[in-house]
Coordinates of C-alpha atoms in Angstrom, one line a residue:
X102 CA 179.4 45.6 -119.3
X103 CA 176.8 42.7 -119.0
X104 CA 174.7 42.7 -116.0
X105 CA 173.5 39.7 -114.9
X106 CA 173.1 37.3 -111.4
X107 CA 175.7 35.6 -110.2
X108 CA 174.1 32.7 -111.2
X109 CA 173.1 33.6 -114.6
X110 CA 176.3 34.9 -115.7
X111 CA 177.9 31.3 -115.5
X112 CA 175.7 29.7 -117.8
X113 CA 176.0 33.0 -120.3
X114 CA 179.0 33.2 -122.8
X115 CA 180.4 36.2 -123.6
X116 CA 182.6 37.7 -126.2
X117 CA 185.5 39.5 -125.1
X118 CA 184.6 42.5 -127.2
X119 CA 181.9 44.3 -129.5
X120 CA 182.5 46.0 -132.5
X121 CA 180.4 48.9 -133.2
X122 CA 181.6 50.9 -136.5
X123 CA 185.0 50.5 -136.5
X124 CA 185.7 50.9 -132.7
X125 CA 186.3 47.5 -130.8
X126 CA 184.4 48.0 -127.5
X127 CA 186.0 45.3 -124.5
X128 CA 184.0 44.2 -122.2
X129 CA 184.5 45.2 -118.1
X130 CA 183.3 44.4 -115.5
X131 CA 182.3 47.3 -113.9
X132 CA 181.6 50.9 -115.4
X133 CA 180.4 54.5 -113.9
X134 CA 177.5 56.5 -115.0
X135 CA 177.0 59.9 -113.4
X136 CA 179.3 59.2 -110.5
X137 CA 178.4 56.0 -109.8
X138 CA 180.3 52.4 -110.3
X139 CA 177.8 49.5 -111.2
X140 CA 179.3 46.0 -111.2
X141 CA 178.2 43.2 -113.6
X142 CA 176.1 41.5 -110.7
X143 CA 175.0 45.2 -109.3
X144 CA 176.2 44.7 -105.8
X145 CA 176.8 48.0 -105.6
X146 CA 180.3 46.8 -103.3
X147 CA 182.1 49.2 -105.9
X148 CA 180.1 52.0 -105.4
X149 CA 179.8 51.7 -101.6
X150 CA 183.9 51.5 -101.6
X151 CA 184.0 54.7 -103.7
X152 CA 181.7 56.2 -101.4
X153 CA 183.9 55.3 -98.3
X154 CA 187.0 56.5 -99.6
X155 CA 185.7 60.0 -100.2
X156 CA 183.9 60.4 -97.1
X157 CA 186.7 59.1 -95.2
X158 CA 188.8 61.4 -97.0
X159 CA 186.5 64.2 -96.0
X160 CA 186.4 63.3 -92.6
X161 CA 189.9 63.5 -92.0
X162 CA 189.8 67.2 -93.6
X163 CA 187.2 68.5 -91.4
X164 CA 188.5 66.8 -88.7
X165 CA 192.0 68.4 -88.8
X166 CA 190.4 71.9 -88.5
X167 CA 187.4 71.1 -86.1
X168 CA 189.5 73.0 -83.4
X169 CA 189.1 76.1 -85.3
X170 CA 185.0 75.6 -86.3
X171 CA 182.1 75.6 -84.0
X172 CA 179.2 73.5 -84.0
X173 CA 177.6 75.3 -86.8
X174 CA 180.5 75.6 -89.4
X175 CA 181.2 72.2 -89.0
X176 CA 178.0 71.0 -89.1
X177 CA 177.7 73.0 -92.3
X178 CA 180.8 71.3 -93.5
X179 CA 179.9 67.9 -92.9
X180 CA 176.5 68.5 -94.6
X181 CA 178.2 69.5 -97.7
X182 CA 181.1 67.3 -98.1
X183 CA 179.9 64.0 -96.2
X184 CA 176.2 63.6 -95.8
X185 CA 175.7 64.8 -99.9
X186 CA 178.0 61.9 -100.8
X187 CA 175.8 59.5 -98.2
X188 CA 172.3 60.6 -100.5
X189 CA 173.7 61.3 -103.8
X190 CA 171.8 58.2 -105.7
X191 CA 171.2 56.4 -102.7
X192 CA 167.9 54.9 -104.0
X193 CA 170.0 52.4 -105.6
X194 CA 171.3 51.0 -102.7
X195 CA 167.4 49.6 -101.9
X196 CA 168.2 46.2 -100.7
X197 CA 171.6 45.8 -100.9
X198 CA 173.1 43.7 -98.3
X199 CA 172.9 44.7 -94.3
X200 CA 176.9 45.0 -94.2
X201 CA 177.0 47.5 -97.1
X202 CA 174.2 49.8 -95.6
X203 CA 176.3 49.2 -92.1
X204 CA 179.4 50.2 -93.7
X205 CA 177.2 53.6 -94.6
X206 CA 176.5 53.6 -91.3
X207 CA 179.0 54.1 -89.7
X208 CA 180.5 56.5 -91.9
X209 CA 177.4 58.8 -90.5
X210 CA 178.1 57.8 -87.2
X211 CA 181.5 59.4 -87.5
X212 CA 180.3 62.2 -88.9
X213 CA 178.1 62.9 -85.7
X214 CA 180.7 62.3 -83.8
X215 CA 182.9 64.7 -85.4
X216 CA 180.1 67.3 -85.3
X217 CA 179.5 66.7 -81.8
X218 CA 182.7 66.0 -80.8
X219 CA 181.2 62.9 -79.3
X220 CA 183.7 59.8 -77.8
X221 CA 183.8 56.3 -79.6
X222 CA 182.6 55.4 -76.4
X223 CA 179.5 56.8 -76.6
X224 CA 176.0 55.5 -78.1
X225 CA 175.5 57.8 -81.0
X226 CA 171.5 57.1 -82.0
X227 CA 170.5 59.6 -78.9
X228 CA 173.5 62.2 -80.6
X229 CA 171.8 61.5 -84.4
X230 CA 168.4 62.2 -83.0
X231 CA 169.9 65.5 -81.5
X232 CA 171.2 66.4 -85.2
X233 CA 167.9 66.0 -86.8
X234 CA 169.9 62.8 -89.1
X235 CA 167.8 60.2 -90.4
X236 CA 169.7 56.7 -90.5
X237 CA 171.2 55.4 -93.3
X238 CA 168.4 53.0 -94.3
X239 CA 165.6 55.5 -93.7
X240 CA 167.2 58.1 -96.0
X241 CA 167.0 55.5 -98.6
X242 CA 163.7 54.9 -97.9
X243 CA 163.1 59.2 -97.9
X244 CA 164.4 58.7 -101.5
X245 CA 162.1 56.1 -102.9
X246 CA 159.0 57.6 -101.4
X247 CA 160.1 61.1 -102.9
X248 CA 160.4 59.5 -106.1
X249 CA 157.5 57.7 -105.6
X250 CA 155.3 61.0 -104.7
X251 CA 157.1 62.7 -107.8
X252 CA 155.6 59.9 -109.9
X253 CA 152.4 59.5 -109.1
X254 CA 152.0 63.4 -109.4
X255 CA 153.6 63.5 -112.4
X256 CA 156.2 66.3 -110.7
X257 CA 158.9 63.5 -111.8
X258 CA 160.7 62.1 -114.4
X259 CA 158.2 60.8 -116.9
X260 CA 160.0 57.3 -116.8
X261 CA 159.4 57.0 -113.3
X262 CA 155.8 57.7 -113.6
X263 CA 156.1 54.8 -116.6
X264 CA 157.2 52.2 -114.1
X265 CA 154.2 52.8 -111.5
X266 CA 151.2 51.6 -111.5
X267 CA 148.2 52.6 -109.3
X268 CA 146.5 49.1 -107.6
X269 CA 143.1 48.2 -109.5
X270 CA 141.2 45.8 -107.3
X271 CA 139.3 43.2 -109.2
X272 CA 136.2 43.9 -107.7
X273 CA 135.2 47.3 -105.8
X274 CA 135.7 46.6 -102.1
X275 CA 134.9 49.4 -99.1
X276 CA 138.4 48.3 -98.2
X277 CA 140.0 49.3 -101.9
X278 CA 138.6 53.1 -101.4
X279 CA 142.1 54.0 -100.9
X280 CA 143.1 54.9 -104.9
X281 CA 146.8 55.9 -103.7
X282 CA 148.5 52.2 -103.2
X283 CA 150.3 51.2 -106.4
X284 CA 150.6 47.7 -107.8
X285 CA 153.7 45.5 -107.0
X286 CA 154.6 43.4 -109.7
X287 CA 155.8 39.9 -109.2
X288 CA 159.5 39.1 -110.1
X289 CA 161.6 36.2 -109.9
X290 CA 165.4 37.6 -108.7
X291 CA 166.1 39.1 -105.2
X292 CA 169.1 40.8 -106.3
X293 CA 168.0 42.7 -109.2
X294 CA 163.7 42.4 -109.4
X295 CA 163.2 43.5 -106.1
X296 CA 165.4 46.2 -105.9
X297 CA 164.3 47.6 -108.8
X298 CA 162.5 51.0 -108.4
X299 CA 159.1 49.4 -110.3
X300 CA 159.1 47.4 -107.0
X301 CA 160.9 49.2 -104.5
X302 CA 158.6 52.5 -104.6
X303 CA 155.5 50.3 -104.1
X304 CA 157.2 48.7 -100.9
X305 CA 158.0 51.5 -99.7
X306 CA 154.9 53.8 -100.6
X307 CA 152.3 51.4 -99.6
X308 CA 154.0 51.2 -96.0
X309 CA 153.3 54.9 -95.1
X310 CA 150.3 56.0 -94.0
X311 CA 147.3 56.9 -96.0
X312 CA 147.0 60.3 -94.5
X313 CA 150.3 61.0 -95.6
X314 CA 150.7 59.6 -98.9
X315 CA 147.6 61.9 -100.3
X316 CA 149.6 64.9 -99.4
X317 CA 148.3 68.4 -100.9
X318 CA 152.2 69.4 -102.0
X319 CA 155.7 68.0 -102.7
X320 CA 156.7 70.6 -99.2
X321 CA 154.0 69.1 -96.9
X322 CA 154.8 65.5 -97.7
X323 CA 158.5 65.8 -97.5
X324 CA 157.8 67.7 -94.4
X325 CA 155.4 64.8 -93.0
X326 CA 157.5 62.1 -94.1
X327 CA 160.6 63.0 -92.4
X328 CA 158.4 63.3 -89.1
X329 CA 157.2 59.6 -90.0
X330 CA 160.2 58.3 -90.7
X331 CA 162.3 59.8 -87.6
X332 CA 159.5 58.4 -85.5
X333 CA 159.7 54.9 -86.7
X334 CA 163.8 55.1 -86.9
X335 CA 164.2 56.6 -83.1
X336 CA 161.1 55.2 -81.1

């Protein structure tokens, strides 16, 4: 698979396959890598209809035996079988269009519900609040900031620490005292550059506050984050 903007990939020519050795590789136009489906033009509309399915699927399991469970076991259920599908690389979906992440959405939403045994009916953010969930978008955002703390304490993946940079003002300002915002580096495409992690962690770490982002321990700031991030997503 090439990956390329839609854009880009009309003015790109192709061959229909690669040879390497004496195996003929063919081109497609989508592939999966650890669990996840990447499309040529990384949508992600592949991955977010995988992730569908199987929740969906889940739901309708838990849901013929919610009779039988109390809150608990069934909040332990849906924890394992639905909400670990909703995270599991979730830092990819940074950016992707509003109707994808609402499709994710929802699929929480009926997860609470099913907990809760909660009617269509009803709102469902004051029921999320009550389950401690953090919406789709925001546990996105947990992700990148996660991955951004495990960088820049070099707790991560050394690649990760690679593609962040810590912001170097030009000239020594009171203002630039703060030596924890990283650099965002300029790119040209929406679709891919911005949603990159190289950019994506400094959007999203340089939007918390200063307090938390110099955090003793991985624990506290987790901790601290979550509280931040609930606040903003239910206030």
């Amino acid at each position: 698979m090439a990956a390329s903007s839609p854009r880009m990939s009309t003015s790109i020519q192709l061959p229909e396959s690669i040879t390497i050795g004496n195996a003929v590789v063919p081109f497609s136009v989508s592939v999966k890598n650890l669990g996840v489906t990447l499309d040529s033009h990384l949508t992600m509309n592949a991955q977010v209809q995988n992730i569908t399915r199987a929740v969906n699927f889940e739901l309708r399991r838990i849901g013929s035996i919610r009779h039988y469970l109390s809150k608990e076991a069934a909040l332990t259920l849906v924890s394992a079988f639905i909400l670990s599908r909703l995270d599991y690389c979730n830092a990819l979906l940074y950016g992707c269009p509003q109707y994808l992440l609402n499709r994710l959405q929802k699929l929480q939403n009926n997860a609470a519900r099913l907990v809760l045994r909660v009617r269509k009916s009803e709102h469902i953010s004051p029921h999320l609040q009550a389950l401690h969930w953090l919406p789709i978008e925001s546990r996105i955002k947990y992700k990148i900031a996660c991955l951004s703390y495990g960088a820049l304490t070099q707790t991560g993946p050394a690649y990760l620490t690679d593609m962040t940079q810590t912001y170097t003002p030009g000239r020594t300002l009171r203002s630039s005292a703060d030596t924890s915002i990283l650099s965002t580096p300029r790119v040209n495409t929406k679709s891919f550059g911005e949603r990159s992690f190289s950019v994506s962690a400094p959007l999203v770490w340089n939007s918390l506050p200063v307090t938390l982002r110099h955090s003793a321990s991985s624990g506290s700031f987790r901790t601290g984050l979550k509280t931040h991030l609930f606040s903003l997503a239910y206030t």
